[in-house]
Each structure stands twice: as structure tokens, then as C-alpha cells.
C-alpha positions as YAML, in Angstrom:
chain: A
units: angstrom
residues:
- id: 1
  name: MET
  ca: [68.63, -104.42, 14.39]
- id: 2
  name: ARG
  ca: [68.13, -103.31, 17.55]
- id: 3
  name: VAL
  ca: [68.96, -99.79, 19.23]
- id: 4
  name: VAL
  ca: [68.66, -99.02, 22.10]
- id: 5
  name: ILE
  ca: [67.93, -95.01, 23.09]
- id: 6
  name: GLN
  ca: [68.25, -92.52, 25.85]
- id: 7
  name: ARG
  ca: [67.16, -89.46, 25.74]
- id: 8
  name: VAL
  ca: [70.08, -87.17, 26.84]
- id: 9
  name: LEU
  ca: [70.41, -83.91, 28.77]
- id: 10
  name: GLN
  ca: [74.70, -84.23, 26.91]
- id: 11
  name: SER
  ca: [76.27, -87.41, 25.91]
- id: 12
  name: SER
  ca: [80.12, -88.12, 24.51]
- id: 13
  name: VAL
  ca: [82.04, -90.57, 23.29]
- id: 14
  name: SER
  ca: [86.09, -90.81, 23.69]
- id: 15
  name: ILE
  ca: [88.84, -93.30, 21.83]
- id: 16
  name: ASP
  ca: [92.14, -92.53, 23.60]
- id: 17
  name: GLY
  ca: [91.21, -90.48, 25.72]
- id: 18
  name: GLU
  ca: [89.84, -88.03, 23.23]
- id: 19
  name: VAL
  ca: [86.22, -87.13, 23.16]
- id: 20
  name: VAL
  ca: [84.78, -87.64, 19.19]
- id: 21
  name: GLY
  ca: [81.32, -87.38, 19.53]
- id: 22
  name: SER
  ca: [79.45, -84.58, 22.03]
- id: 23
  name: ILE
  ca: [76.21, -83.25, 22.20]
- id: 24
  name: GLY
  ca: [73.86, -81.27, 24.69]
- id: 25
  name: GLU
  ca: [69.82, -82.37, 24.82]
- id: 26
  name: GLY
  ca: [69.03, -84.68, 22.87]
- id: 27
  name: LEU
  ca: [69.59, -88.93, 22.17]
- id: 28
  name: MET
  ca: [71.64, -91.44, 22.93]
- id: 29
  name: VAL
  ca: [71.14, -94.31, 20.20]
- id: 30
  name: LEU
  ca: [72.87, -97.51, 20.52]
- id: 31
  name: CYS
  ca: [72.73, -99.74, 17.53]
- id: 32
  name: GLY
  ca: [73.67, -103.41, 16.59]
- id: 33
  name: PHE
  ca: [73.20, -105.28, 13.66]
- id: 34
  name: GLY
  ca: [71.91, -108.59, 12.34]
- id: 35
  name: GLU
  ca: [73.44, -110.84, 9.35]
- id: 36
  name: ASP
  ca: [69.55, -110.32, 7.68]
- id: 37
  name: ASP
  ca: [69.19, -106.10, 8.20]
- id: 38
  name: THR
  ca: [68.19, -104.50, 4.44]
- id: 39
  name: ALA
  ca: [67.88, -100.94, 3.75]
- id: 40
  name: GLU
  ca: [64.13, -101.20, 5.13]
- id: 41
  name: ASP
  ca: [65.37, -102.50, 8.59]
- id: 42
  name: LEU
  ca: [67.06, -99.01, 9.23]
- id: 43
  name: GLU
  ca: [64.84, -96.94, 7.04]
- id: 44
  name: TRP
  ca: [62.37, -97.98, 10.10]
- id: 45
  name: MET
  ca: [64.98, -97.64, 12.08]
- id: 46
  name: SER
  ca: [65.11, -93.94, 11.45]
- id: 47
  name: ARG
  ca: [62.20, -92.60, 11.25]
- id: 48
  name: LYS
  ca: [61.13, -94.38, 13.96]
- id: 49
  name: VAL
  ca: [63.38, -92.45, 16.68]
- id: 50
  name: VAL
  ca: [63.71, -89.37, 15.22]
- id: 51
  name: GLY
  ca: [60.01, -89.39, 15.79]
- id: 52
  name: LEU
  ca: [59.46, -91.45, 19.15]
- id: 53
  name: ARG
  ca: [57.63, -88.31, 21.37]
- id: 54
  name: ILE
  ca: [59.84, -89.24, 24.40]
- id: 55
  name: PHE
  ca: [59.91, -85.09, 25.08]
- id: 56
  name: ASP
  ca: [58.03, -83.28, 27.30]
- id: 57
  name: ASP
  ca: [55.58, -80.27, 26.09]
- id: 58
  name: GLU
  ca: [54.66, -77.21, 27.14]
- id: 59
  name: GLN
  ca: [52.36, -79.17, 29.77]
- id: 60
  name: GLY
  ca: [55.10, -82.00, 31.23]
- id: 61
  name: VAL
  ca: [53.69, -84.61, 28.99]
- id: 62
  name: MET
  ca: [56.02, -86.77, 26.92]
- id: 63
  name: ASN
  ca: [54.71, -85.31, 23.29]
- id: 64
  name: ARG
  ca: [57.39, -83.89, 21.55]
- id: 65
  name: SER
  ca: [59.80, -85.84, 19.05]
- id: 66
  name: VAL
  ca: [63.59, -84.81, 19.24]
- id: 67
  name: LEU
  ca: [62.84, -83.67, 15.73]
- id: 68
  name: GLU
  ca: [60.14, -80.95, 17.53]
- id: 69
  name: ALA
  ca: [62.44, -80.92, 20.80]
- id: 70
  name: GLY
  ca: [65.40, -79.87, 18.84]
- id: 71
  name: GLY
  ca: [68.11, -82.18, 20.06]
- id: 72
  name: ASP
  ca: [70.94, -83.69, 18.62]
- id: 73
  name: ILE
  ca: [71.15, -87.31, 18.48]
- id: 74
  name: LEU
  ca: [74.60, -89.00, 19.42]
- id: 75
  name: CYS
  ca: [75.15, -92.86, 17.63]
- id: 76
  name: ILE
  ca: [76.95, -95.60, 18.58]
- id: 77
  name: SER
  ca: [77.83, -98.95, 17.23]
- id: 78
  name: GLN
  ca: [77.16, -101.79, 19.70]
- id: 79
  name: PHE
  ca: [77.88, -105.57, 18.57]
- id: 80
  name: THR
  ca: [76.77, -106.71, 21.63]
- id: 81
  name: LEU
  ca: [72.75, -105.37, 21.55]
- id: 82
  name: MET
  ca: [72.89, -109.28, 19.17]
- id: 83
  name: ALA
  ca: [73.43, -110.77, 22.29]
- id: 84
  name: SER
  ca: [72.02, -113.74, 22.75]
- id: 85
  name: THR
  ca: [71.74, -114.81, 26.81]
- id: 86
  name: LYS
  ca: [68.73, -118.09, 26.26]
- id: 87
  name: LYS
  ca: [71.80, -121.08, 26.62]
- id: 88
  name: GLY
  ca: [73.96, -120.70, 29.72]
- id: 89
  name: ASN
  ca: [75.55, -117.18, 30.85]
- id: 90
  name: ARG
  ca: [78.02, -117.00, 27.97]
- id: 91
  name: PRO
  ca: [76.58, -114.69, 25.30]
- id: 92
  name: SER
  ca: [76.32, -115.65, 22.38]
- id: 93
  name: TYR
  ca: [77.04, -112.88, 19.18]
- id: 94
  name: VAL
  ca: [76.71, -115.26, 16.40]
- id: 95
  name: ALA
  ca: [73.32, -113.59, 15.43]
- id: 96
  name: ALA
  ca: [75.56, -110.13, 15.10]
- id: 97
  name: ALA
  ca: [75.97, -109.62, 11.33]
- id: 98
  name: LYS
  ca: [80.09, -109.29, 10.75]
- id: 99
  name: HIS
  ca: [82.18, -105.84, 9.87]
- id: 100
  name: GLU
  ca: [81.72, -106.14, 5.29]
- id: 101
  name: ILE
  ca: [77.59, -106.64, 6.36]
- id: 102
  name: SER
  ca: [77.81, -104.43, 10.01]
- id: 103
  name: ILE
  ca: [79.70, -101.61, 8.69]
- id: 104
  name: PRO
  ca: [77.84, -100.24, 5.38]
- id: 105
  name: LEU
  ca: [74.91, -100.24, 7.33]
- id: 106
  name: TYR
  ca: [75.99, -98.69, 10.41]
- id: 107
  name: GLU
  ca: [76.84, -95.84, 8.70]
- id: 108
  name: ASP
  ca: [73.57, -96.27, 6.25]
- id: 109
  name: PHE
  ca: [71.92, -95.83, 9.74]
- id: 110
  name: LYS
  ca: [74.35, -92.70, 10.34]
- id: 111
  name: ARG
  ca: [73.07, -90.65, 7.19]
- id: 112
  name: GLN
  ca: [69.94, -92.00, 7.45]
- id: 113
  name: LEU
  ca: [69.11, -90.12, 10.91]
- id: 114
  name: SER
  ca: [70.44, -87.04, 9.44]
- id: 115
  name: TYR
  ca: [68.70, -87.03, 7.32]
- id: 116
  name: GLU
  ca: [65.23, -87.40, 9.39]
- id: 117
  name: LEU
  ca: [66.90, -84.71, 11.65]
- id: 118
  name: GLY
  ca: [67.55, -82.49, 9.66]
- id: 119
  name: HIS
  ca: [70.94, -82.11, 10.84]
- id: 120
  name: PRO
  ca: [74.47, -84.48, 10.57]
- id: 121
  name: VAL
  ca: [74.29, -86.84, 13.36]
- id: 122
  name: GLN
  ca: [77.44, -87.84, 16.17]
- id: 123
  name: CYS
  ca: [79.13, -90.24, 16.86]
- id: 124
  name: GLY
  ca: [81.25, -92.83, 17.90]
- id: 125
  name: ARG
  ca: [83.83, -94.59, 15.13]
- id: 126
  name: PHE
  ca: [83.10, -98.45, 14.02]
- id: 127
  name: GLY
  ca: [85.17, -101.50, 16.27]
- id: 128
  name: ALA
  ca: [86.95, -98.92, 18.39]
- id: 129
  name: ASP
  ca: [87.23, -99.73, 22.29]
- id: 130
  name: MET
  ca: [85.14, -96.37, 23.27]
- id: 131
  name: LYS
  ca: [84.38, -94.68, 26.36]
- id: 132
  name: VAL
  ca: [80.77, -93.27, 26.30]
- id: 133
  name: SER
  ca: [79.69, -91.07, 29.35]
- id: 134
  name: LEU
  ca: [75.90, -89.56, 29.04]
- id: 135
  name: VAL
  ca: [73.48, -87.90, 31.86]
- id: 136
  name: ASN
  ca: [70.18, -89.33, 31.82]
- id: 137
  name: ASN
  ca: [67.53, -87.47, 31.31]
- id: 138
  name: GLY
  ca: [64.35, -88.38, 33.31]
- id: 139
  name: PRO
  ca: [65.55, -91.24, 32.76]
- id: 140
  name: VAL
  ca: [63.98, -92.21, 29.95]
- id: 141
  name: THR
  ca: [65.93, -95.73, 27.89]
- id: 142
  name: ILE
  ca: [63.95, -97.46, 24.37]
- id: 143
  name: CYS
  ca: [64.86, -100.45, 23.23]
- id: 144
  name: ILE
  ca: [63.04, -101.26, 19.46]
- id: 145
  name: ASP
  ca: [64.14, -104.33, 17.48]
- id: 146
  name: SER
  ca: [63.10, -104.23, 13.62]
- id: 147
  name: LYS
  ca: [61.75, -107.24, 13.46]
- id: 148
  name: ASN
  ca: [59.84, -107.14, 16.65]
- id: 149
  name: ARG
  ca: [57.14, -104.45, 15.31]
- id: 150
  name: ILE
  ca: [53.73, -105.25, 16.17]
...
């Protein structure tokens, strides 16, 4: 499982011109799933995302989590995060989980994030043509792979 996390002042996702998810200050999380991802990957990743200390404390030091900062999360599925660019110029997506695997993983990840955060996360729609808007705060952008924990 791979995620790209962006600390945002605001973020939204639209489908066919309709906003389906929107947050103020918090994290915009793009997530991609591999064939070998498990519930343990989702749990580890959700704890990591919610626990990341990337929000400023009173001294202006990144020392608070999204939970401590009272922020929200917008979670959007993005299979292209699983791209391999090792050979040639056309990315390969063979490492991305098929729909029958990735849809349940995405739904479980959203539930786990909501549990860790203590309130529902906003989200896009799996497989839809989405338009994502955000105001990156910092900018702060972090990439995490659940298979590369050390």
C-alpha cells in the first residue's frame, strides 16, 4: 500500500462538477493498493497517517498530528501510485490490485482512518474520474509505502 499525504488548508474532490468530498485544514491522502496488501497494512498505515506529527505546535514546530490539530482527512483512491517506471517511459500498473481486491481495501482503509481520527473522513469515489483541488500548507508532502517500513 502506498499513500501520498499532503498537509492542506483546504481540499475537495469533484465528480462531474459536483463536490463529493471537502475539508478545511487537515490531510489530503491519496492511496493505492497492491495485490499483496492486507488488513495489517491498512491498520499500520492508518495509525501512521493519523499519528504523523506534521502540524505546527505553539512554537511553530511540526510537532502535532492531524488528530491533535483537530483537522480532517480527505481520502482518495489512486491506483497510479502503484506504477512502476523502471523500464521505458510508459508506466506499468501490474502491481496495482484489481478492483475486486482494491475496492474492499479502500473501504476498509476509510473505516480505519475514521476510527483512528475519531470522526468520518471525506472521500472520493473509487474508479471515478475525479477532479481534486487543494491548497497545500507548507508545502508539506509525504510518501509512505507499507512494504518499506524500515
